[in-house]
Amino acid sequence: MRLTVRRGSASDGSGGKTALCLCGGGITGALFEVGVLAGLDDVLGRVNANEFDIYVGSSAGASVASLLAQGVTAGRVFEALRDPRDPFFPLGREQVYHARWTPWLKSAARLAVEALRALATLRVREPLAARLARLQSYLPQGLFSTDRYEEFLRAFFARENLSNRFGDLSRELYIVANEVDSSLRVVFGDGDLCGVEIATAVAASSAIPLFFEPVRIAGRDYFDGSIGRVDPIDVAIAHGADRVVVVNPVVPVRIAGPQGQRVRERGPIAILDQARRITTKACIHLGITRNLARHAHAEILLIEPSETDTDPFGHNPMSLCARSEILDYARSSTRHALWKSFDEETIVEQLANFTNAANRDPTVQVRRAKGN
């Protein structure tokens, strides 16, 4: 685990609002974020993750942010995700992998008609590129739909007496997505998009291209919030934050020693995933540098896994198979990194500046962990 504090030239560790920014990374990324935040709570002995003024979520981080912003503790989410039998937040494959069969059946029928047409006009020369382009338009927009996950979140909010409206929250919550046709990044919970339901916004931000269909809201299509500007730090700063904690689950795999299995030996999916990891980390670090240059008063704490400890994540970011391993790794590694970086007398003081003590709930206590 790596914890890095970056400060602008005029940062004094006090003043404006505090913010928690949770980046994308698929299901494994969300598990990592929950484990990290539970580990922070363990070391500080309080629900540190619920003490921010602003919560910003992108892609997988949107789901976690929508819970923390409403007072659900990281420890409770950790327990529920680690135990599939826990009824509190029973996330399983059936809530994520929902295929709508109607688009697939329509696509199959259209492809069959096109095949018959091609046979009937076999002697007519048509460029292969033109034919492939036409066939592509017949395919579904994604393998799965986020409809069922959106329904799952909506039911969870209702069951736990949480709100599904941005305007009802006592803390600020912003969820980042991208509009497909305009290519513009949008922020749900802000301006004209404040009226969108939280569950719908989370679904839109989580709609990974090709894997999920874009989410249509008021006639416009939206997808993955982690495309383009990977980090949502600027959203937090634009709303008054000058102390920002960023949790990034996605870093490249670095093979430790000659005995490690090379990435190419793990297949093409692993190679593609490595490319995604390299790009994501570079974008986030460049984004931090850019934001500190523009906002000299800002202070940013970046938390991300060590590049030599990424094996628990596997190579399928949408897998739930290693949920226990990832959650435990993130929580224990965070504990270890914090106790290694600070002695017991100064750790609370070092981290206290990144949250707002005024948001602390004295009725909620966490048993403080010692060491690992």
mmCIF file of N, CA, C and O in Angstrom, residues 40-129:
data_model
loop_
_atom_site.group_PDB
_atom_site.id
_atom_site.type_symbol
_atom_site.label_atom_id
_atom_site.label_comp_id
_atom_site.label_asym_id
_atom_site.label_seq_id
_atom_site.Cartn_x
_atom_site.Cartn_y
_atom_site.Cartn_z
ATOM 1 N N LEU A 40 -8.616 2.576 7.500
ATOM 2 C CA LEU A 40 -8.434 3.913 8.087
ATOM 3 C C LEU A 40 -9.249 4.058 9.367
ATOM 4 O O LEU A 40 -8.758 4.583 10.369
ATOM 5 N N ASP A 41 -10.493 3.600 9.321
ATOM 6 C CA ASP A 41 -11.333 3.665 10.518
ATOM 7 C C ASP A 41 -10.733 2.849 11.653
ATOM 8 O O ASP A 41 -10.772 3.264 12.815
ATOM 9 N N ASP A 42 -10.158 1.691 11.323
ATOM 10 C CA ASP A 42 -9.557 0.842 12.347
ATOM 11 C C ASP A 42 -8.438 1.567 13.090
ATOM 12 O O ASP A 42 -8.343 1.534 14.320
ATOM 13 N N VAL A 43 -7.565 2.203 12.323
ATOM 14 C CA VAL A 43 -6.386 2.831 12.921
ATOM 15 C C VAL A 43 -6.755 4.079 13.713
ATOM 16 O O VAL A 43 -6.218 4.332 14.795
ATOM 17 N N LEU A 44 -7.690 4.857 13.191
ATOM 18 C CA LEU A 44 -8.075 6.098 13.866
ATOM 19 C C LEU A 44 -9.050 5.871 15.017
ATOM 20 O O LEU A 44 -9.239 6.737 15.857
ATOM 21 N N GLY A 45 -9.698 4.702 15.018
ATOM 22 C CA GLY A 45 -10.631 4.415 16.095
ATOM 23 C C GLY A 45 -11.946 5.158 15.988
ATOM 24 O O GLY A 45 -12.641 5.374 16.984
ATOM 25 N N ARG A 46 -12.289 5.611 14.772
ATOM 26 C CA ARG A 46 -13.566 6.284 14.557
ATOM 27 C C ARG A 46 -13.949 6.113 13.082
ATOM 28 O O ARG A 46 -13.140 5.634 12.282
ATOM 29 N N VAL A 47 -15.174 6.519 12.741
ATOM 30 C CA VAL A 47 -15.640 6.344 11.362
ATOM 31 C C VAL A 47 -15.137 7.508 10.512
ATOM 32 O O VAL A 47 -15.896 8.379 10.064
ATOM 33 N N ASN A 48 -13.844 7.510 10.275
ATOM 34 C CA ASN A 48 -13.165 8.567 9.538
ATOM 35 C C ASN A 48 -13.778 8.772 8.147
ATOM 36 O O ASN A 48 -13.897 9.897 7.654
ATOM 37 N N ALA A 49 -14.192 7.681 7.502
ATOM 38 C CA ALA A 49 -14.705 7.763 6.128
ATOM 39 C C ALA A 49 -16.030 8.500 6.031
ATOM 40 O O ALA A 49 -16.449 8.866 4.933
ATOM 41 N N ASN A 50 -16.694 8.739 7.160
ATOM 42 C CA ASN A 50 -17.974 9.446 7.153
ATOM 43 C C ASN A 50 -17.850 10.889 7.621
ATOM 44 O O ASN A 50 -18.859 11.549 7.877
ATOM 45 N N GLU A 51 -16.622 11.399 7.698
ATOM 46 C CA GLU A 51 -16.406 12.738 8.249
ATOM 47 C C GLU A 51 -16.056 13.783 7.195
ATOM 48 O O GLU A 51 -15.663 14.898 7.526
ATOM 49 N N PHE A 52 -16.178 13.450 5.917
ATOM 50 C CA PHE A 52 -15.857 14.407 4.864
ATOM 51 C C PHE A 52 -17.056 15.306 4.578
ATOM 52 O O PHE A 52 -18.210 14.943 4.810
ATOM 53 N N ASP A 53 -16.762 16.482 4.032
ATOM 54 C CA ASP A 53 -17.832 17.396 3.628
ATOM 55 C C ASP A 53 -18.387 17.033 2.266
ATOM 56 O O ASP A 53 -19.580 17.201 1.999
ATOM 57 N N ILE A 54 -17.512 16.549 1.386
ATOM 58 C CA ILE A 54 -17.864 16.279 -0.004
ATOM 59 C C ILE A 54 -17.443 14.862 -0.370
ATOM 60 O O ILE A 54 -16.348 14.413 -0.016
ATOM 61 N N TYR A 55 -18.312 14.174 -1.111
ATOM 62 C CA TYR A 55 -18.005 12.836 -1.632
ATOM 63 C C TYR A 55 -18.166 12.871 -3.144
ATOM 64 O O TYR A 55 -19.200 13.305 -3.658
ATOM 65 N N VAL A 56 -17.128 12.426 -3.844
ATOM 66 C CA VAL A 56 -17.166 12.382 -5.300
ATOM 67 C C VAL A 56 -16.831 10.964 -5.736
ATOM 68 O O VAL A 56 -15.799 10.407 -5.350
ATOM 69 N N GLY A 57 -17.710 10.371 -6.530
ATOM 70 C CA GLY A 57 -17.502 9.003 -6.989
ATOM 71 C C GLY A 57 -17.508 8.918 -8.494
ATOM 72 O O GLY A 57 -18.285 9.591 -9.170
ATOM 73 N N SER A 58 -16.624 8.084 -9.015
ATOM 74 C CA SER A 58 -16.535 7.868 -10.455
ATOM 75 C C SER A 58 -16.534 6.379 -10.723
ATOM 76 O O SER A 58 -15.776 5.626 -10.092
ATOM 77 N N SER A 59 -17.400 5.920 -11.624
ATOM 78 C CA SER A 59 -17.479 4.502 -11.989
ATOM 79 C C SER A 59 -17.732 3.664 -10.737
ATOM 80 O O SER A 59 -18.695 3.902 -10.021
ATOM 81 N N ALA A 60 -16.867 2.683 -10.442
ATOM 82 C CA ALA A 60 -17.077 1.835 -9.265
ATOM 83 C C ALA A 60 -17.105 2.645 -7.978
ATOM 84 O O ALA A 60 -17.817 2.306 -7.025
ATOM 85 N N GLY A 61 -16.337 3.725 -7.931
ATOM 86 C CA GLY A 61 -16.311 4.557 -6.735
ATOM 87 C C GLY A 61 -17.614 5.259 -6.458
ATOM 88 O O GLY A 61 -17.866 5.685 -5.327
ATOM 89 N N ALA A 62 -18.475 5.378 -7.469
ATOM 90 C CA ALA A 62 -19.764 6.038 -7.272
ATOM 91 C C ALA A 62 -20.636 5.259 -6.293
ATOM 92 O O ALA A 62 -21.348 5.852 -5.474
ATOM 93 N N SER A 63 -20.610 3.941 -6.392
ATOM 94 C CA SER A 63 -21.423 3.117 -5.494
ATOM 95 C C SER A 63 -20.995 3.317 -4.041
ATOM 96 O O SER A 63 -21.828 3.519 -3.148
ATOM 97 N N VAL A 64 -19.688 3.261 -3.803
ATOM 98 C CA VAL A 64 -19.170 3.401 -2.444
ATOM 99 C C VAL A 64 -19.456 4.799 -1.907
ATOM 100 O O VAL A 64 -19.890 4.970 -0.761
ATOM 101 N N ALA A 65 -19.253 5.818 -2.729
ATOM 102 C CA ALA A 65 -19.493 7.194 -2.295
ATOM 103 C C ALA A 65 -20.952 7.422 -1.928
ATOM 104 O O ALA A 65 -21.263 8.143 -0.974
ATOM 105 N N SER A 66 -21.869 6.802 -2.677
ATOM 106 C CA SER A 66 -23.302 7.002 -2.408
ATOM 107 C C SER A 66 -23.720 6.432 -1.058
ATOM 108 O O SER A 66 -24.715 6.887 -0.479
ATOM 109 N N LEU A 67 -22.969 5.461 -0.555
ATOM 110 C CA LEU A 67 -23.266 4.895 0.763
ATOM 111 C C LEU A 67 -22.626 5.722 1.878
ATOM 112 O O LEU A 67 -23.275 6.072 2.864
ATOM 113 N N LEU A 68 -21.338 6.052 1.716
ATOM 114 C CA LEU A 68 -20.622 6.795 2.752
ATOM 115 C C LEU A 68 -21.223 8.164 2.979
ATOM 116 O O LEU A 68 -21.285 8.648 4.113
ATOM 117 N N ALA A 69 -21.676 8.815 1.899
ATOM 118 C CA ALA A 69 -22.245 10.155 2.018
ATOM 119 C C ALA A 69 -23.515 10.164 2.856
ATOM 120 O O ALA A 69 -23.922 11.226 3.350
ATOM 121 N N GLN A 70 -24.124 8.998 3.043
ATOM 122 C CA GLN A 70 -25.368 8.905 3.810
ATOM 123 C C GLN A 70 -25.163 8.249 5.165
ATOM 124 O O GLN A 70 -26.120 7.834 5.815
ATOM 125 N N GLY A 71 -23.902 8.149 5.582
ATOM 126 C CA GLY A 71 -23.611 7.682 6.929
ATOM 127 C C GLY A 71 -23.400 6.190 7.084
ATOM 128 O O GLY A 71 -23.160 5.716 8.201
ATOM 129 N N VAL A 72 -23.480 5.430 6.012
ATOM 130 C CA VAL A 72 -23.183 3.999 6.101
ATOM 131 C C VAL A 72 -21.671 3.854 6.302
ATOM 132 O O VAL A 72 -20.883 4.420 5.532
ATOM 133 N N THR A 73 -21.252 3.138 7.327
ATOM 134 C CA THR A 73 -19.830 3.060 7.641
ATOM 135 C C THR A 73 -19.114 2.079 6.717
ATOM 136 O O THR A 73 -19.702 1.111 6.234
ATOM 137 N N ALA A 74 -17.826 2.344 6.517
ATOM 138 C CA ALA A 74 -17.019 1.456 5.687
ATOM 139 C C ALA A 74 -16.936 0.062 6.299
ATOM 140 O O ALA A 74 -16.930 -0.939 5.590
ATOM 141 N N GLY A 75 -16.894 0.005 7.629
ATOM 142 C CA GLY A 75 -16.829 -1.289 8.299
ATOM 143 C C GLY A 75 -18.062 -2.130 8.051
ATOM 144 O O GLY A 75 -17.970 -3.347 7.849
ATOM 145 N N ARG A 76 -19.232 -1.481 8.034
ATOM 146 C CA ARG A 76 -20.475 -2.238 7.801
ATOM 147 C C ARG A 76 -20.540 -2.726 6.362
ATOM 148 O O ARG A 76 -20.978 -3.856 6.102
ATOM 149 N N VAL A 77 -20.119 -1.899 5.419
ATOM 150 C CA VAL A 77 -20.091 -2.321 4.021
ATOM 151 C C VAL A 77 -19.082 -3.447 3.832
ATOM 152 O O VAL A 77 -19.335 -4.414 3.094
ATOM 153 N N PHE A 78 -17.947 -3.341 4.513
ATOM 154 C CA PHE A 78 -16.925 -4.389 4.457
ATOM 155 C C PHE A 78 -17.506 -5.730 4.882
ATOM 156 O O PHE A 78 -17.334 -6.746 4.205
ATOM 157 N N GLU A 79 -18.194 -5.740 6.005
ATOM 158 C CA GLU A 79 -18.773 -6.990 6.523
ATOM 159 C C GLU A 79 -19.778 -7.580 5.544
ATOM 160 O O GLU A 79 -19.793 -8.796 5.305
ATOM 161 N N ALA A 80 -20.614 -6.716 4.971
ATOM 162 C CA ALA A 80 -21.659 -7.206 4.074
ATOM 163 C C ALA A 80 -21.070 -7.759 2.781
ATOM 164 O O ALA A 80 -21.531 -8.784 2.271
ATOM 165 N N LEU A 81 -20.055 -7.083 2.243
ATOM 166 C CA LEU A 81 -19.448 -7.556 0.995
ATOM 167 C C LEU A 81 -18.623 -8.813 1.214
ATOM 168 O O LEU A 81 -18.525 -9.662 0.325
ATOM 169 N N ARG A 82 -18.043 -8.932 2.374
ATOM 170 C CA ARG A 82 -17.202 -10.109 2.642
ATOM 171 C C ARG A 82 -18.036 -11.367 2.853
ATOM 172 O O ARG A 82 -17.598 -12.477 2.566
ATOM 173 N N ASP A 83 -19.241 -11.201 3.358
ATOM 174 C CA ASP A 83 -20.116 -12.340 3.615
ATOM 175 C C ASP A 83 -21.347 -12.260 2.705
ATOM 176 O O ASP A 83 -22.260 -11.484 2.967
ATOM 177 N N PRO A 84 -21.387 -13.047 1.633
ATOM 178 C CA PRO A 84 -22.525 -12.997 0.708
ATOM 179 C C PRO A 84 -23.867 -13.302 1.369
ATOM 180 O O PRO A 84 -24.915 -12.964 0.825
ATOM 181 N N ARG A 85 -23.826 -13.940 2.556
ATOM 182 C CA ARG A 85 -25.066 -14.278 3.254
ATOM 183 C C ARG A 85 -25.601 -13.124 4.089
ATOM 184 O O ARG A 85 -26.725 -13.188 4.600
ATOM 185 N N ASP A 86 -24.807 -12.063 4.237
ATOM 186 C CA ASP A 86 -25.232 -10.899 5.014
ATOM 187 C C ASP A 86 -26.343 -10.175 4.249
ATOM 188 O O ASP A 86 -26.137 -9.730 3.116
ATOM 189 N N PRO A 87 -27.516 -10.002 4.844
ATOM 190 C CA PRO A 87 -28.650 -9.404 4.123
ATOM 191 C C PRO A 87 -28.565 -7.893 3.985
ATOM 192 O O PRO A 87 -29.402 -7.305 3.297
ATOM 193 N N PHE A 88 -27.588 -7.254 4.612
ATOM 194 C CA PHE A 88 -27.522 -5.798 4.588
ATOM 195 C C PHE A 88 -27.308 -5.258 3.173
ATOM 196 O O PHE A 88 -28.030 -4.379 2.708
ATOM 197 N N PHE A 89 -26.306 -5.781 2.464
ATOM 198 C CA PHE A 89 -26.007 -5.335 1.095
ATOM 199 C C PHE A 89 -25.631 -6.584 0.293
ATOM 200 O O PHE A 89 -24.464 -6.808 -0.024
ATOM 201 N N PRO A 90 -26.618 -7.408 -0.043
ATOM 202 C CA PRO A 90 -26.359 -8.727 -0.642
ATOM 203 C C PRO A 90 -26.015 -8.663 -2.128
ATOM 204 O O PRO A 90 -26.777 -9.108 -2.984
ATOM 205 N N LEU A 91 -24.843 -8.126 -2.427
ATOM 206 C CA LEU A 91 -24.424 -7.975 -3.821
ATOM 207 C C LEU A 91 -23.904 -9.299 -4.362
ATOM 208 O O LEU A 91 -22.988 -9.903 -3.806
ATOM 209 N N GLY A 92 -24.494 -9.761 -5.451
ATOM 210 C CA GLY A 92 -24.066 -11.002 -6.096
ATOM 211 C C GLY A 92 -24.051 -10.847 -7.598
ATOM 212 O O GLY A 92 -24.364 -9.783 -8.140
ATOM 213 N N ARG A 93 -23.698 -11.906 -8.286
ATOM 214 C CA ARG A 93 -23.616 -11.868 -9.745
ATOM 215 C C ARG A 93 -24.950 -11.484 -10.374
ATOM 216 O O ARG A 93 -24.996 -10.770 -11.375
ATOM 217 N N GLU A 94 -26.033 -11.950 -9.770
ATOM 218 C CA GLU A 94 -27.344 -11.695 -10.367
ATOM 219 C C GLU A 94 -27.724 -10.214 -10.320
ATOM 220 O O GLU A 94 -28.553 -9.761 -11.110
ATOM 221 N N GLN A 95 -27.094 -9.436 -9.407
ATOM 222 C CA GLN A 95 -27.367 -7.998 -9.360
ATOM 223 C C GLN A 95 -26.524 -7.212 -10.372
ATOM 224 O O GLN A 95 -26.842 -6.073 -10.697
ATOM 225 N N VAL A 96 -25.458 -7.826 -10.856
ATOM 226 C CA VAL A 96 -24.532 -7.134 -11.764
ATOM 227 C C VAL A 96 -24.708 -7.593 -13.205
ATOM 228 O O VAL A 96 -24.829 -6.787 -14.128
ATOM 229 N N TYR A 97 -24.726 -8.908 -13.391
ATOM 230 C CA TYR A 97 -24.754 -9.463 -14.747
ATOM 231 C C TYR A 97 -26.182 -9.763 -15.179
ATOM 232 O O TYR A 97 -26.695 -10.860 -14.992
ATOM 233 N N HIS A 98 -26.824 -8.752 -15.702
ATOM 234 C CA HIS A 98 -28.205 -8.890 -16.156
ATOM 235 C C HIS A 98 -28.263 -8.603 -17.649
ATOM 236 O O HIS A 98 -28.041 -7.474 -18.095
ATOM 237 N N ALA A 99 -28.531 -9.643 -18.428
ATOM 238 C CA ALA A 99 -28.638 -9.481 -19.878
ATOM 239 C C ALA A 99 -30.102 -9.333 -20.266
ATOM 240 O O ALA A 99 -30.948 -10.140 -19.864
ATOM 241 N N ARG A 100 -30.406 -8.301 -21.013
ATOM 242 C CA ARG A 100 -31.763 -8.126 -21.540
ATOM 243 C C ARG A 100 -31.826 -8.870 -22.872
ATOM 244 O O ARG A 100 -31.143 -8.529 -23.840
ATOM 245 N N TRP A 101 -32.668 -9.900 -22.918
ATOM 246 C CA TRP A 101 -32.656 -10.801 -24.063
ATOM 247 C C TRP A 101 -33.319 -10.211 -25.299
ATOM 248 O O TRP A 101 -32.998 -10.596 -26.426
ATOM 249 N N THR A 102 -34.220 -9.274 -25.119
ATOM 250 C CA THR A 102 -34.915 -8.709 -26.283
ATOM 251 C C THR A 102 -33.952 -8.084 -27.298
ATOM 252 O O THR A 102 -34.040 -8.374 -28.502
ATOM 253 N N PRO A 103 -33.002 -7.234 -26.877
ATOM 254 C CA PRO A 103 -32.064 -6.681 -27.862
ATOM 255 C C PRO A 103 -31.237 -7.748 -28.566
ATOM 256 O O PRO A 103 -30.937 -7.624 -29.761
ATOM 257 N N TRP A 104 -30.893 -8.811 -27.836
ATOM 258 C CA TRP A 104 -30.094 -9.877 -28.444
ATOM 259 C C TRP A 104 -30.905 -10.641 -29.490
ATOM 260 O O TRP A 104 -30.394 -10.994 -30.557
ATOM 261 N N LEU A 105 -32.176 -10.903 -29.190
ATOM 262 C CA LEU A 105 -33.030 -11.594 -30.153
ATOM 263 C C LEU A 105 -33.269 -10.741 -31.398
ATOM 264 O O LEU A 105 -33.247 -11.243 -32.523
ATOM 265 N N LYS A 106 -33.466 -9.444 -31.185
ATOM 266 C CA LYS A 106 -33.631 -8.544 -32.329
ATOM 267 C C LYS A 106 -32.368 -8.502 -33.179
ATOM 268 O O LYS A 106 -32.430 -8.494 -34.417
ATOM 269 N N SER A 107 -31.223 -8.491 -32.513
ATOM 270 C CA SER A 107 -29.955 -8.472 -33.243
ATOM 271 C C SER A 107 -29.774 -9.746 -34.059
ATOM 272 O O SER A 107 -29.332 -9.702 -35.217
ATOM 273 N N ALA A 108 -30.116 -10.885 -33.443
ATOM 274 C CA ALA A 108 -29.984 -12.158 -34.156
ATOM 275 C C ALA A 108 -30.875 -12.183 -35.395
ATOM 276 O O ALA A 108 -30.466 -12.651 -36.467
ATOM 277 N N ALA A 109 -32.107 -11.667 -35.259
ATOM 278 C CA ALA A 109 -33.026 -11.646 -36.404
ATOM 279 C C ALA A 109 -32.499 -10.740 -37.512
ATOM 280 O O ALA A 109 -32.533 -11.098 -38.700
ATOM 281 N N ARG A 110 -31.997 -9.577 -37.148
ATOM 282 C CA ARG A 110 -31.483 -8.642 -38.149
ATOM 283 C C ARG A 110 -30.244 -9.196 -38.841
ATOM 284 O O ARG A 110 -30.060 -9.013 -40.042
ATOM 285 N N LEU A 111 -29.385 -9.889 -38.081
ATOM 286 C CA LEU A 111 -28.186 -10.492 -38.675
ATOM 287 C C LEU A 111 -28.565 -11.622 -39.627
ATOM 288 O O LEU A 111 -27.922 -11.802 -40.678
ATOM 289 N N ALA A 112 -29.608 -12.378 -39.248
ATOM 290 C CA ALA A 112 -30.058 -13.454 -40.133
ATOM 291 C C ALA A 112 -30.591 -12.888 -41.449
ATOM 292 O O ALA A 112 -30.297 -13.409 -42.534
ATOM 293 N N VAL A 113 -31.372 -11.823 -41.367
ATOM 294 C CA VAL A 113 -31.878 -11.180 -42.574
ATOM 295 C C VAL A 113 -30.735 -10.652 -43.430
ATOM 296 O O VAL A 113 -30.725 -10.795 -44.654
ATOM 297 N N GLU A 114 -29.741 -10.071 -42.787
ATOM 298 C CA GLU A 114 -28.590 -9.545 -43.518
ATOM 299 C C GLU A 114 -27.800 -10.655 -44.195
ATOM 300 O O GLU A 114 -27.305 -10.494 -45.317
ATOM 301 N N ALA A 115 -27.694 -11.805 -43.517
ATOM 302 C CA ALA A 115 -26.978 -12.941 -44.113
ATOM 303 C C ALA A 115 -27.699 -13.432 -45.370
ATOM 304 O O ALA A 115 -27.061 -13.737 -46.394
ATOM 305 N N LEU A 116 -29.039 -13.523 -45.302
ATOM 306 C CA LEU A 116 -29.813 -13.938 -46.469
ATOM 307 C C LEU A 116 -29.682 -12.923 -47.599
ATOM 308 O O LEU A 116 -29.565 -13.284 -48.776
ATOM 309 N N ARG A 117 -29.664 -11.652 -47.249
ATOM 310 C CA ARG A 117 -29.524 -10.610 -48.259
ATOM 311 C C ARG A 117 -28.144 -10.698 -48.922
ATOM 312 O O ARG A 117 -28.011 -10.501 -50.134
ATOM 313 N N ALA A 118 -27.133 -11.001 -48.118
ATOM 314 C CA ALA A 118 -25.788 -11.113 -48.671
ATOM 315 C C ALA A 118 -25.686 -12.289 -49.639
ATOM 316 O O ALA A 118 -25.035 -12.204 -50.680
ATOM 317 N N LEU A 119 -26.361 -13.394 -49.301
ATOM 318 C CA LEU A 119 -26.341 -14.556 -50.200
ATOM 319 C C LEU A 119 -27.076 -14.248 -51.500
ATOM 320 O O LEU A 119 -26.669 -14.684 -52.585
ATOM 321 N N ALA A 120 -28.173 -13.488 -51.371
ATOM 322 C CA ALA A 120 -28.958 -13.175 -52.566
ATOM 323 C C ALA A 120 -28.227 -12.225 -53.505
ATOM 324 O O ALA A 120 -28.471 -12.204 -54.711
ATOM 325 N N THR A 121 -27.325 -11.434 -52.942
ATOM 326 C CA THR A 121 -26.580 -10.461 -53.757
ATOM 327 C C THR A 121 -25.099 -10.810 -53.793
ATOM 328 O O THR A 121 -24.234 -9.944 -53.760
ATOM 329 N N LEU A 122 -24.834 -12.102 -53.843
ATOM 330 C CA LEU A 122 -23.452 -12.579 -53.752
ATOM 331 C C LEU A 122 -22.570 -12.007 -54.845
ATOM 332 O O LEU A 122 -21.383 -11.777 -54.664
ATOM 333 N N ARG A 123 -23.164 -11.776 -56.013
ATOM 334 C CA ARG A 123 -22.358 -11.306 -57.127
ATOM 335 C C ARG A 123 -22.142 -9.794 -57.114
ATOM 336 O O ARG A 123 -21.368 -9.257 -57.888
ATOM 337 N N VAL A 124 -22.888 -9.117 -56.242
ATOM 338 C CA VAL A 124 -22.746 -7.672 -56.149
ATOM 339 C C VAL A 124 -21.553 -7.359 -55.263
ATOM 340 O O VAL A 124 -21.485 -7.825 -54.129
ATOM 341 N N ARG A 125 -20.644 -6.626 -55.832
ATOM 342 C CA ARG A 125 -19.443 -6.309 -55.073
ATOM 343 C C ARG A 125 -19.724 -5.161 -54.097
ATOM 344 O O ARG A 125 -20.098 -4.065 -54.497
ATOM 345 N N GLU A 126 -19.512 -5.434 -52.836
ATOM 346 C CA GLU A 126 -19.664 -4.418 -51.800
ATOM 347 C C GLU A 126 -18.422 -4.462 -50.924
ATOM 348 O O GLU A 126 -18.006 -5.543 -50.489
ATOM 349 N N PRO A 127 -17.797 -3.346 -50.652
ATOM 350 C CA PRO A 127 -16.606 -3.339 -49.807
ATOM 351 C C PRO A 127 -16.874 -4.010 -48.462
ATOM 352 O O PRO A 127 -17.933 -3.822 -47.852
ATOM 353 N N LEU A 128 -15.900 -4.817 -48.040
ATOM 354 C CA LEU A 128 -16.050 -5.532 -46.775
ATOM 355 C C LEU A 128 -16.237 -4.564 -45.621
ATOM 356 O O LEU A 128 -17.042 -4.815 -44.711
ATOM 357 N N ALA A 129 -15.527 -3.430 -45.641
ATOM 358 C CA ALA A 129 -15.627 -2.458 -44.558
ATOM 359 C C ALA A 129 -17.050 -1.912 -44.435
ATOM 360 O O ALA A 129 -17.567 -1.731 -43.332
#
